[in-house]
CSV table of N, CA and C in Angstrom, one decimal:
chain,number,residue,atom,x,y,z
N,1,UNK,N,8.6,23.7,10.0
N,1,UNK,CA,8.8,22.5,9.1
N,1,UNK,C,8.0,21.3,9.7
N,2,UNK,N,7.3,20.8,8.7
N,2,UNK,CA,6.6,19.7,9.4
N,2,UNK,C,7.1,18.3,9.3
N,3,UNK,N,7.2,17.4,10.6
N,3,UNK,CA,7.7,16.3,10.8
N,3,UNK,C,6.8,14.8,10.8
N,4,UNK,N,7.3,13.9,9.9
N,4,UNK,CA,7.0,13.0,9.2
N,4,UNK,C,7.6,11.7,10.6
N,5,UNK,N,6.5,11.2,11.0
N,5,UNK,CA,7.1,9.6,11.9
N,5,UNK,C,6.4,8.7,11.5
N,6,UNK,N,7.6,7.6,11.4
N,6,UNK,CA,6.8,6.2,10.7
N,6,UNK,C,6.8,5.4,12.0
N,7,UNK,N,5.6,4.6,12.4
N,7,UNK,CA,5.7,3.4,13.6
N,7,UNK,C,5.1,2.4,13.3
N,8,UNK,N,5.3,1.4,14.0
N,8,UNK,CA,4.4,0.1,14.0
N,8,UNK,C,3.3,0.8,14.9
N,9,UNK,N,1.9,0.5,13.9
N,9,UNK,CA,0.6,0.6,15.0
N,9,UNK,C,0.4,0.0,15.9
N,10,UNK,N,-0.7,0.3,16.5
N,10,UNK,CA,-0.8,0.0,18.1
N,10,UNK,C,-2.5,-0.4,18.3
N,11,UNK,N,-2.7,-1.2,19.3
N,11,UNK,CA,-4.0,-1.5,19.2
N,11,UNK,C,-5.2,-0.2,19.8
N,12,UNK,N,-4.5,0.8,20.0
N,12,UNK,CA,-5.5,2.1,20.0
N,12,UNK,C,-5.5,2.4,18.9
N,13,UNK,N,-5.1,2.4,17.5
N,13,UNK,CA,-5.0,3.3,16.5
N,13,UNK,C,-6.2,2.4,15.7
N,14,UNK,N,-7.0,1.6,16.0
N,14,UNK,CA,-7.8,0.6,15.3
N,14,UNK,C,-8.6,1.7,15.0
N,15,UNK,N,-9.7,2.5,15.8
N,15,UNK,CA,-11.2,3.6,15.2
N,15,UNK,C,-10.1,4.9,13.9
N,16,UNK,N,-8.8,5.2,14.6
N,16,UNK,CA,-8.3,6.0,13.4
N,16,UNK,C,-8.1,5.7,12.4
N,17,UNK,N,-7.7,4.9,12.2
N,17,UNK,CA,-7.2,4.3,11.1
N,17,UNK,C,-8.4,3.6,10.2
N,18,UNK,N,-9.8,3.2,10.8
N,18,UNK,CA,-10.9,2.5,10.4
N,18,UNK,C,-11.1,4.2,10.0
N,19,UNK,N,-11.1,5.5,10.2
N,19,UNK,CA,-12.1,6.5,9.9
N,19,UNK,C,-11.2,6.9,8.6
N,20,UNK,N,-9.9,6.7,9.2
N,20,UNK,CA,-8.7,7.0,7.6
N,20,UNK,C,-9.4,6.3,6.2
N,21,UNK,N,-9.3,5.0,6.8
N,21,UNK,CA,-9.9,4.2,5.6
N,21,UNK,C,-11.2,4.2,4.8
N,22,UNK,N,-11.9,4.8,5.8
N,22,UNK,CA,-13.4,5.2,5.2
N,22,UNK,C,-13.5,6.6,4.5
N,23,UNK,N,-13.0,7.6,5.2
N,23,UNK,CA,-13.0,9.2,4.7
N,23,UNK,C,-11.9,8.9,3.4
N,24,UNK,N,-11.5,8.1,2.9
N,24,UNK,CA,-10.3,8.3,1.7
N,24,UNK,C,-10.7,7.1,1.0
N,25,UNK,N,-11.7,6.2,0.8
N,25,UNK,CA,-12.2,5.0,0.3
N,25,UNK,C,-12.3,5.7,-1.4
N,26,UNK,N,-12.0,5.4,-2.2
N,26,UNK,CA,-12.1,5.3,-3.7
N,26,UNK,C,-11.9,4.3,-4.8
N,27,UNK,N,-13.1,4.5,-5.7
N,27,UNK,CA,-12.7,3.4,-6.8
N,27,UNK,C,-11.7,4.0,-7.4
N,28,UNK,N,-10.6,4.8,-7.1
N,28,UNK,CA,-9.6,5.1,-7.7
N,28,UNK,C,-8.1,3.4,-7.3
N,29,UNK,N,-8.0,3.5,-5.4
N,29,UNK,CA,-7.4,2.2,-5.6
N,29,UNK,C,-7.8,1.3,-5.2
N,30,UNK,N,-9.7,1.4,-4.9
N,30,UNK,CA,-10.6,0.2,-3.9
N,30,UNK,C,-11.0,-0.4,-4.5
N,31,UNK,N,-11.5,-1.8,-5.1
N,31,UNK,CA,-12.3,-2.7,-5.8
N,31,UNK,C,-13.6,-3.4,-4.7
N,32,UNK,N,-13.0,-2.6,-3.0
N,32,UNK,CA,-14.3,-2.9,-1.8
N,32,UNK,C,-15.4,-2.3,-2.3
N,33,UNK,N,-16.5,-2.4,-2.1
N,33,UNK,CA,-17.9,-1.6,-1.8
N,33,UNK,C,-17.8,-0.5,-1.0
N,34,UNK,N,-18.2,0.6,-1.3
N,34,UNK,CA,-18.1,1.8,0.2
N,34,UNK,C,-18.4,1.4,1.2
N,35,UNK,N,-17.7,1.2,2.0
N,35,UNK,CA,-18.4,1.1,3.5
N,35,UNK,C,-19.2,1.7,3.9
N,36,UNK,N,-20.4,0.8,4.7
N,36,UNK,CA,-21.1,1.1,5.2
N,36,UNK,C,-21.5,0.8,6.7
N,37,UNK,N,-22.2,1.6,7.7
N,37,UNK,CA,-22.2,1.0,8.7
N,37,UNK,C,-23.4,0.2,8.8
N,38,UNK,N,-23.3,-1.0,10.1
N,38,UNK,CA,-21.9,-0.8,10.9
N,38,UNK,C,-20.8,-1.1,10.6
N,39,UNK,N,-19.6,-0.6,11.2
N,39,UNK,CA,-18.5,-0.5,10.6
N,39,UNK,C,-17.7,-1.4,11.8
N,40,UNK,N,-17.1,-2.6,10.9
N,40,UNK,CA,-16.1,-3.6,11.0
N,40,UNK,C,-15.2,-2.9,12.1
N,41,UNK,N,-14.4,-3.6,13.2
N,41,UNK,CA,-12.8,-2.9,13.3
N,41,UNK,C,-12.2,-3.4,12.3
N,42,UNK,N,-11.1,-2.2,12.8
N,42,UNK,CA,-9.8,-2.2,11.1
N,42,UNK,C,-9.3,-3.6,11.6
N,43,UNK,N,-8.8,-3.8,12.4
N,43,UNK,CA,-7.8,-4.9,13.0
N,43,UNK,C,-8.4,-5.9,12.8
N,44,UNK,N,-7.9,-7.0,12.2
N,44,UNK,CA,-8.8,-8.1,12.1
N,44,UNK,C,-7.9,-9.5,12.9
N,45,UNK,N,-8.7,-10.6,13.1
N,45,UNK,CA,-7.8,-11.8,13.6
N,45,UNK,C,-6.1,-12.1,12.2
N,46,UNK,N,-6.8,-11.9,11.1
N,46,UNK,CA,-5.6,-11.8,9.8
N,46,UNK,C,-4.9,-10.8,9.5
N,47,UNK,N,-5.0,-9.4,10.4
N,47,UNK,CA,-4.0,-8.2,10.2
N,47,UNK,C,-4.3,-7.2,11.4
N,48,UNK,N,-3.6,-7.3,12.3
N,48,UNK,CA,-3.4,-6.7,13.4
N,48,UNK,C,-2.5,-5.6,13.4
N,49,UNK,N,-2.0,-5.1,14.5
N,49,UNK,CA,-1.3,-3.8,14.5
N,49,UNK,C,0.2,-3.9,14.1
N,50,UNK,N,0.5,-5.8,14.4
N,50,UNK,CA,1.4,-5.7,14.4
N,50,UNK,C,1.7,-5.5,12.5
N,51,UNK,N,0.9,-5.9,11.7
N,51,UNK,CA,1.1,-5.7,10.3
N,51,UNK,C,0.8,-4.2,9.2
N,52,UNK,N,1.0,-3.0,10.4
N,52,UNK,CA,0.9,-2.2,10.0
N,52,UNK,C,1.7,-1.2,10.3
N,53,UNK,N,2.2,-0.2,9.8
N,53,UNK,CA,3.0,1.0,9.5
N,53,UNK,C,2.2,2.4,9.6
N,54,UNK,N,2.0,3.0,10.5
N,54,UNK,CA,1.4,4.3,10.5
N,54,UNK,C,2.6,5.6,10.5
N,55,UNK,N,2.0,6.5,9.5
N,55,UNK,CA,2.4,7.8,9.8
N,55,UNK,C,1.9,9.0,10.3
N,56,UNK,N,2.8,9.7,11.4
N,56,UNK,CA,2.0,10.5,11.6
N,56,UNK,C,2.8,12.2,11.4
N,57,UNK,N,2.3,12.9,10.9
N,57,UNK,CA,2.4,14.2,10.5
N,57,UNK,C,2.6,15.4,11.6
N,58,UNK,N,3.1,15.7,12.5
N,58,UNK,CA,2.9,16.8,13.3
N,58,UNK,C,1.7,16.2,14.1
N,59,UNK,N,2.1,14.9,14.2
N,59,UNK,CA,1.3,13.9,15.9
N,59,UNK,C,0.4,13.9,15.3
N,60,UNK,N,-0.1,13.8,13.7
N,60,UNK,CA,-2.0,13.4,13.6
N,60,UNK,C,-1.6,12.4,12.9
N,61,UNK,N,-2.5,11.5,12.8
N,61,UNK,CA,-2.4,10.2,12.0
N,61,UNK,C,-2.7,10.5,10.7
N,62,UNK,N,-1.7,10.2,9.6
N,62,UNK,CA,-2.4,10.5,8.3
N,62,UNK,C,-2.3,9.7,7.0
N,63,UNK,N,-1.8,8.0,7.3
N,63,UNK,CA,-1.6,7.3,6.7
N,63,UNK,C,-0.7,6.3,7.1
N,64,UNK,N,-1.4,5.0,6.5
N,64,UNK,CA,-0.7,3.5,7.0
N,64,UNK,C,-0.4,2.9,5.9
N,65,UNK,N,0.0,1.7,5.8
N,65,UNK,CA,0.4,0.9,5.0
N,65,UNK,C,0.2,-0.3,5.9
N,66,UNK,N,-0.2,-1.4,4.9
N,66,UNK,CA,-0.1,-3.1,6.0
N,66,UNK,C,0.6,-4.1,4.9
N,67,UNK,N,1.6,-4.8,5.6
N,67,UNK,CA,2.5,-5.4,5.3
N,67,UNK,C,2.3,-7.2,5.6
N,68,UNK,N,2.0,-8.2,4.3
N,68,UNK,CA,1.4,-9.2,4.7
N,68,UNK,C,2.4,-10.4,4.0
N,69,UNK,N,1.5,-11.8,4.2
N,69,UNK,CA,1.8,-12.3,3.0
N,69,UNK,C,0.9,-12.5,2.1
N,70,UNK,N,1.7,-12.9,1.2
N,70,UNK,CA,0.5,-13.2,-0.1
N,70,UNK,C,0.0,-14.1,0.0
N,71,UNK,N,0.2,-15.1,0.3
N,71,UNK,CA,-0.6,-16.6,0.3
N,71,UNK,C,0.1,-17.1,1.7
N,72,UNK,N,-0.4,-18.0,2.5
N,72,UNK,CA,-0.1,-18.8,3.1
N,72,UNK,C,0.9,-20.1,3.1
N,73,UNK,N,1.2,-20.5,1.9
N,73,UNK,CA,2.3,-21.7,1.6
N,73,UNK,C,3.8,-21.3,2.1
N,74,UNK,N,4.0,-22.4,2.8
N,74,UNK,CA,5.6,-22.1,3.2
N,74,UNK,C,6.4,-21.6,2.2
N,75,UNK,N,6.3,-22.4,0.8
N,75,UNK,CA,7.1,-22.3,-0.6
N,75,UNK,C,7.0,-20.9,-0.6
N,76,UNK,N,5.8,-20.1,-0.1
N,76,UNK,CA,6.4,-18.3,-0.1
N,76,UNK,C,6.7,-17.4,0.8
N,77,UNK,N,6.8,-18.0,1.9
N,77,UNK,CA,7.3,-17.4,2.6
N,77,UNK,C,7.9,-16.6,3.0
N,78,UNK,N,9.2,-16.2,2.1
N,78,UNK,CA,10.1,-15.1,1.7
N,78,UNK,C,9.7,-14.1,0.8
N,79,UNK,N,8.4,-13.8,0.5
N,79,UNK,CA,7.6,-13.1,-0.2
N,79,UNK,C,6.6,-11.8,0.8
N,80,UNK,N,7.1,-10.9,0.9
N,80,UNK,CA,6.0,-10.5,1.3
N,80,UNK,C,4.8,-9.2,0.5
N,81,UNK,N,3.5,-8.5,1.2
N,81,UNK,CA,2.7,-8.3,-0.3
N,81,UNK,C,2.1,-7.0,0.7
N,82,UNK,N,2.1,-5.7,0.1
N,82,UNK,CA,1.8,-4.7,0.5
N,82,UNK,C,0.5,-4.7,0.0
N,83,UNK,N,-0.8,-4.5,1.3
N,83,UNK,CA,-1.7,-5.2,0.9
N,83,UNK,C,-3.1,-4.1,1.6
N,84,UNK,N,-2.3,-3.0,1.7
N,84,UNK,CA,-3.5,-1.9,2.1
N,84,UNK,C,-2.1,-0.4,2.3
N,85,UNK,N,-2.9,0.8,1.7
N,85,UNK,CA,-1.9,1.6,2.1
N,85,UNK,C,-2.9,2.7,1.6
N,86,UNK,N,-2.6,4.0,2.5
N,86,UNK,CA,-3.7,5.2,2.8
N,86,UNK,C,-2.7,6.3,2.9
N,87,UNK,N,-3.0,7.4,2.4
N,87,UNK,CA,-2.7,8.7,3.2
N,87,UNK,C,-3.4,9.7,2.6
N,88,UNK,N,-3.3,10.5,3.5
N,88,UNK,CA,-4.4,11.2,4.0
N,88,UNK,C,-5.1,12.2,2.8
N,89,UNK,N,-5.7,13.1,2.1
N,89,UNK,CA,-5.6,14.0,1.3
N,89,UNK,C,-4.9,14.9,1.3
N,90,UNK,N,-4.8,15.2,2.6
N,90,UNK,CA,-4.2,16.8,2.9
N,90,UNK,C,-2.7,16.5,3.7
N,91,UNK,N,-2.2,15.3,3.3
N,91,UNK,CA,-0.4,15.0,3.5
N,91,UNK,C,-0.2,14.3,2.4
N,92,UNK,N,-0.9,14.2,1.2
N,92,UNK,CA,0.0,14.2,-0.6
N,92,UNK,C,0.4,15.0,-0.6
N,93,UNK,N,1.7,14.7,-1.6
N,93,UNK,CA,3.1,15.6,-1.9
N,93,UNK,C,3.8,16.2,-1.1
N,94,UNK,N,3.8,15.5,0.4
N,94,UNK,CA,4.5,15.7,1.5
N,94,UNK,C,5.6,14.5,1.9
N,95,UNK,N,5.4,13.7,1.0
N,95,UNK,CA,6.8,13.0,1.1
N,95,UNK,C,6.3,11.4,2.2
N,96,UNK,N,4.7,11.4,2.8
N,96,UNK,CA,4.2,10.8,3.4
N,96,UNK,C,4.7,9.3,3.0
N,97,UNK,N,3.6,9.4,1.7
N,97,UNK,CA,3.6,7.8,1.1
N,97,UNK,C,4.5,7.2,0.6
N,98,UNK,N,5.6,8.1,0.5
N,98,UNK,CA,7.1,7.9,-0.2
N,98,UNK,C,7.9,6.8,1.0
N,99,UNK,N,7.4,7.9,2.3
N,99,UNK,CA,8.5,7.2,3.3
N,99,UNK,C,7.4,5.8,4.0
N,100,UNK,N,6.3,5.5,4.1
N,100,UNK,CA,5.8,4.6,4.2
N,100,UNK,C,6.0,3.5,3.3
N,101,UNK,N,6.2,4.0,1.9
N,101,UNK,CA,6.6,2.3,1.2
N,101,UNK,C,7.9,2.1,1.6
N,102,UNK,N,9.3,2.7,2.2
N,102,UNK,CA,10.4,2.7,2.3
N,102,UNK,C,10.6,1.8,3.6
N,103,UNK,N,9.4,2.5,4.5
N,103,UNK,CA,8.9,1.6,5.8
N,103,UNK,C,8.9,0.5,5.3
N,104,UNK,N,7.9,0.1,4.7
N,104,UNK,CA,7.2,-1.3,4.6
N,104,UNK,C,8.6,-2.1,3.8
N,105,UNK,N,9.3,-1.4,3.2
N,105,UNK,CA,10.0,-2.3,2.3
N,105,UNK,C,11.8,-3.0,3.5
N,106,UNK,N,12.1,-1.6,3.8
N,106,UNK,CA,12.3,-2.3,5.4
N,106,UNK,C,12.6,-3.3,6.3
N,107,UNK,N,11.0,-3.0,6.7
N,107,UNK,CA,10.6,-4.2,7.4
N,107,UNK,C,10.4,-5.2,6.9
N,108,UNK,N,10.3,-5.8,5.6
N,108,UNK,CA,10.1,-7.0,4.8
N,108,UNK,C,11.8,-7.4,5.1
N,109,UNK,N,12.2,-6.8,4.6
N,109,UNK,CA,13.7,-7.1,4.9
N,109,UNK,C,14.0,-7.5,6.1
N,110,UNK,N,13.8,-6.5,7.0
N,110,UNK,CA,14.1,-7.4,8.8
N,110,UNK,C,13.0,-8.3,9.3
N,111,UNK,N,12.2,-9.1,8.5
N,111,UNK,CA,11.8,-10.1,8.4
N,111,UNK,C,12.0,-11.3,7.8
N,112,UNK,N,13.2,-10.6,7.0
N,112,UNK,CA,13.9,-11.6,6.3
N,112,UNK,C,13.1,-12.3,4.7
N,113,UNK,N,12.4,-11.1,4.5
N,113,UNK,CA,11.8,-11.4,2.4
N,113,UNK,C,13.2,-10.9,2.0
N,114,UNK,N,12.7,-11.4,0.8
N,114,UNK,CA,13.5,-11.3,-0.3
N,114,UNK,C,12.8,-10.4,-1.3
N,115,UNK,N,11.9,-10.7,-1.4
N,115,UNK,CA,10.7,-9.4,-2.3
N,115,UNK,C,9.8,-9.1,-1.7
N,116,UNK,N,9.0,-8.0,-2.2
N,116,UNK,CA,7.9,-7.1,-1.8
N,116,UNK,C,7.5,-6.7,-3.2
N,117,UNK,N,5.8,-7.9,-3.2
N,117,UNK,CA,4.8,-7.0,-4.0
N,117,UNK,C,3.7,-6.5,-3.5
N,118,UNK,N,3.0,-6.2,-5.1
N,118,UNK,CA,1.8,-5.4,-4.6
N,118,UNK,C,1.1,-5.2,-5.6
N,119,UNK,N,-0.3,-5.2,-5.7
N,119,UNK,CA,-1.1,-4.6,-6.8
N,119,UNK,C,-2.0,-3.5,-7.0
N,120,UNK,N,-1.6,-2.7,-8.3
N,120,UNK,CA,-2.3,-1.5,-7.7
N,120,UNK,C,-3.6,-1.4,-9.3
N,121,UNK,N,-4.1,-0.8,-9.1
N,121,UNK,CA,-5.2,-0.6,-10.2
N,121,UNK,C,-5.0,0.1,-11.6
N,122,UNK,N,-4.6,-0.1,-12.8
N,122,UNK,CA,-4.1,0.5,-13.7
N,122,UNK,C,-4.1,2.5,-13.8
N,123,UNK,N,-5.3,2.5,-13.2
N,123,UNK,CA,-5.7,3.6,-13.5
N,123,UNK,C,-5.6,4.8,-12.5
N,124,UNK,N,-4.6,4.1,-11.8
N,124,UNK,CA,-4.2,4.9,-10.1
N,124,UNK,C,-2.2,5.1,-10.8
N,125,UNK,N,-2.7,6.1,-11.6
N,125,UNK,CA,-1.1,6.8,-12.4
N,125,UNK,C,-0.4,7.4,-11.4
N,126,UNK,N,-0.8,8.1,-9.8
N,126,UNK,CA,0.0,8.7,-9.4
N,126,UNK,C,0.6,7.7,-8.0
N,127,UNK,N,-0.4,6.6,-8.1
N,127,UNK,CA,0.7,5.6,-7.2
N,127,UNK,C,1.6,4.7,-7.7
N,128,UNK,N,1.1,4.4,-9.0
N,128,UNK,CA,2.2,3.4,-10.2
N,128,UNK,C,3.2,4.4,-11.0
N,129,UNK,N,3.5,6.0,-10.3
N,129,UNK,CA,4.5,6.5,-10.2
N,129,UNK,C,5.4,6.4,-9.1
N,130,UNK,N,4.7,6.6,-7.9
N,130,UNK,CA,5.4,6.2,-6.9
N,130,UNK,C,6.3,4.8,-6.7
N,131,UNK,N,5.4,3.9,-7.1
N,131,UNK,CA,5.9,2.6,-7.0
N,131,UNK,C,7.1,2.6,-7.9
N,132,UNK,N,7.2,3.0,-9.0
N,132,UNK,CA,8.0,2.6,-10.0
N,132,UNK,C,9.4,3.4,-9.3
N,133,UNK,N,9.1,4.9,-8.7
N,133,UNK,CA,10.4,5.7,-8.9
N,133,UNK,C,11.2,4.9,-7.3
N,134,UNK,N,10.2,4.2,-6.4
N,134,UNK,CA,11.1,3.0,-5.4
N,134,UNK,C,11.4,2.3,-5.8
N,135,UNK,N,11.9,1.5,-7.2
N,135,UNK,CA,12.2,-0.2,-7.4
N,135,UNK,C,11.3,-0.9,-8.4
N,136,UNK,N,9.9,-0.5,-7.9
N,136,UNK,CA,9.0,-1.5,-8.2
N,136,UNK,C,8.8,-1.6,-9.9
N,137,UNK,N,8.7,-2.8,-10.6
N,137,UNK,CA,8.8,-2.8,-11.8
N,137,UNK,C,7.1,-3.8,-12.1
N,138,UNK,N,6.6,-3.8,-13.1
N,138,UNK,CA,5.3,-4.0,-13.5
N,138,UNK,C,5.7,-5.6,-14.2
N,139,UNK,N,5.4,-6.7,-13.4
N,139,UNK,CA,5.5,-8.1,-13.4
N,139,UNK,C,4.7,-8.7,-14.1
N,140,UNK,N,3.0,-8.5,-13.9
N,140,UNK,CA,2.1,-8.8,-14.6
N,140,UNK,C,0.9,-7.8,-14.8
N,141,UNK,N,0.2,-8.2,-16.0
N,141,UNK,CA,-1.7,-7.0,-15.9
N,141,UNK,C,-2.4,-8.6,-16.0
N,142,UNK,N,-3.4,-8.2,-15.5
N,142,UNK,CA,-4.7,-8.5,-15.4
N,142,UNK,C,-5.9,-7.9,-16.0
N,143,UNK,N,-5.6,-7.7,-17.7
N,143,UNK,CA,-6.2,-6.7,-18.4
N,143,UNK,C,-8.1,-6.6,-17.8
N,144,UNK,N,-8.7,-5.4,-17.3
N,144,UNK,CA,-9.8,-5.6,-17.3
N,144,UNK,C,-10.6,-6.3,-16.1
N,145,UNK,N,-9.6,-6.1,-15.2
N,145,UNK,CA,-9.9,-7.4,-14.1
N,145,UNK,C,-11.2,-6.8,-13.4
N,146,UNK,N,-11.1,-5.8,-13.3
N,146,UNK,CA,-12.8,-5.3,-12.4
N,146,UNK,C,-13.5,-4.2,-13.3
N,147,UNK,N,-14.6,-4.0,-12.7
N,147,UNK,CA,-15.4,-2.9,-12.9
N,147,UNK,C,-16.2,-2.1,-12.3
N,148,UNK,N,-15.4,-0.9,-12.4
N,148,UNK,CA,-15.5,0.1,-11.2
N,148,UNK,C,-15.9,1.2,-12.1
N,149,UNK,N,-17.1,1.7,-11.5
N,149,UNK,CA,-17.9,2.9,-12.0
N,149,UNK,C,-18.1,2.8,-13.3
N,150,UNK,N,-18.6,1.9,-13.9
N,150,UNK,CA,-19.2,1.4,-15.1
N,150,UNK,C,-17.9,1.2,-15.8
N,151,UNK,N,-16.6,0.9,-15.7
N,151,UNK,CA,-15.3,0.6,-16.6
N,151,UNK,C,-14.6,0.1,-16.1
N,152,UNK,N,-13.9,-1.2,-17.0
N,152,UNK,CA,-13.2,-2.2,-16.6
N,152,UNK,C,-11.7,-2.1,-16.5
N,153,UNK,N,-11.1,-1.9,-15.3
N,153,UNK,CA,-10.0,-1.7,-15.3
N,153,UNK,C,-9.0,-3.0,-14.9
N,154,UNK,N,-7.5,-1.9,-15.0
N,154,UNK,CA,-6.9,-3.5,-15.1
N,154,UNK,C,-6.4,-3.6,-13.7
N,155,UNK,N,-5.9,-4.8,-13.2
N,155,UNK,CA,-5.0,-4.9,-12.1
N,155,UNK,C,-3.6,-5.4,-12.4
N,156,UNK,N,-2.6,-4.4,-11.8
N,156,UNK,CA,-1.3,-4.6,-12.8
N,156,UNK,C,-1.0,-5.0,-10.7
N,157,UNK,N,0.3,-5.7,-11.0
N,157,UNK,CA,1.3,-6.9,-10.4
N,157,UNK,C,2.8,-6.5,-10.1
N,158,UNK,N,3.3,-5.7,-9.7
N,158,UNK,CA,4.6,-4.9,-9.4
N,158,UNK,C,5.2,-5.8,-8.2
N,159,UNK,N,6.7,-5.9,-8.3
N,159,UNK,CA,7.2,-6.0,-7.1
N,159,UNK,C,8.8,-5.9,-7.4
N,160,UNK,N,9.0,-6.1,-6.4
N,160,UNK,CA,11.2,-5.5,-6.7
N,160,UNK,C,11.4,-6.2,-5.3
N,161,UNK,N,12.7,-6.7,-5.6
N,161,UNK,CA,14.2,-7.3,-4.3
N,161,UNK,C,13.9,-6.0,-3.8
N,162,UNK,N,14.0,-7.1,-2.4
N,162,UNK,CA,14.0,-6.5,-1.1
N,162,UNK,C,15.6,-5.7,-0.8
């Protein structure tokens, strides 16, 4: 049977988690440009290890989540905004991404939010199932907000009590 660990990342996990992010990059939930080299570290001075959640699968790394805020104003500070989240191809429908938003939602909590949002891309049906069958309820669209691969999609606005 294979075993599922959630942890706070670590400052070695920066090149895996940078190749996670590149090998699974899609205009399915990306509005980035494909990366290209040279390639950025993942870890930036505004999201470090400590704002991430990795899972690993039978000890391989195969998906994170980063846990932020949404804006900087004190007035939101009990808000927090899931604001990058990956796994792997070959650990869907393993229960991966399930237990990583459960992570993230969590830790918002033992940081003391009150909600956790997030936005996902209208056209990404099997993560705005996920989200919905945790809590998350659909707050706002942003009909048409980008355009990815010649079609304008929407960005829809989910979030649910912590």
């Amino acid at each position: 049977m294979q075993q599922t660990y959630i942890r706070t990342a670590r400052a070695d996990d920066d090149d895996v988690l940078a190749r996670l992010d590149r090998d699974h990059w899609s205009t399915l939930h990306s509005v980035q440009p494909r990366p290209r080299p040279p390639h950025d570290p993942f870890f930036t001075e505004r999201f470090g290890p400590r704002d991430h959640l990795v899972a690993e699968l039978d000890g391989r790394t195969v998906g994170y989540i980063r846990l932020g805020f949404p804006t900087p104003l004190a007035v939101n500070a009990h808000v927090r905004q899931i604001l990058g989240f990956v796994v792997a191809d070959e650990a869907r429908g393993k229960g991966v991404g399930r237990l990583l938003l459960r992570a993230a939602v969590a830790e918002a909590r033992r940081q003391g939010a009150r909600r956790v949002t997030l936005r996902v891309l209208g056209h990404n049906t099997a993560a705005r199932a996920l989200y919905e069958s945790e809590g998350f309820a659909v707050e706002g669209v942003l009909p048409g907000e980008f355009l990815l691969d010649g079609r304008y999609v929407d960005d829809v606005l989910m979030g649910r009590p912590v």
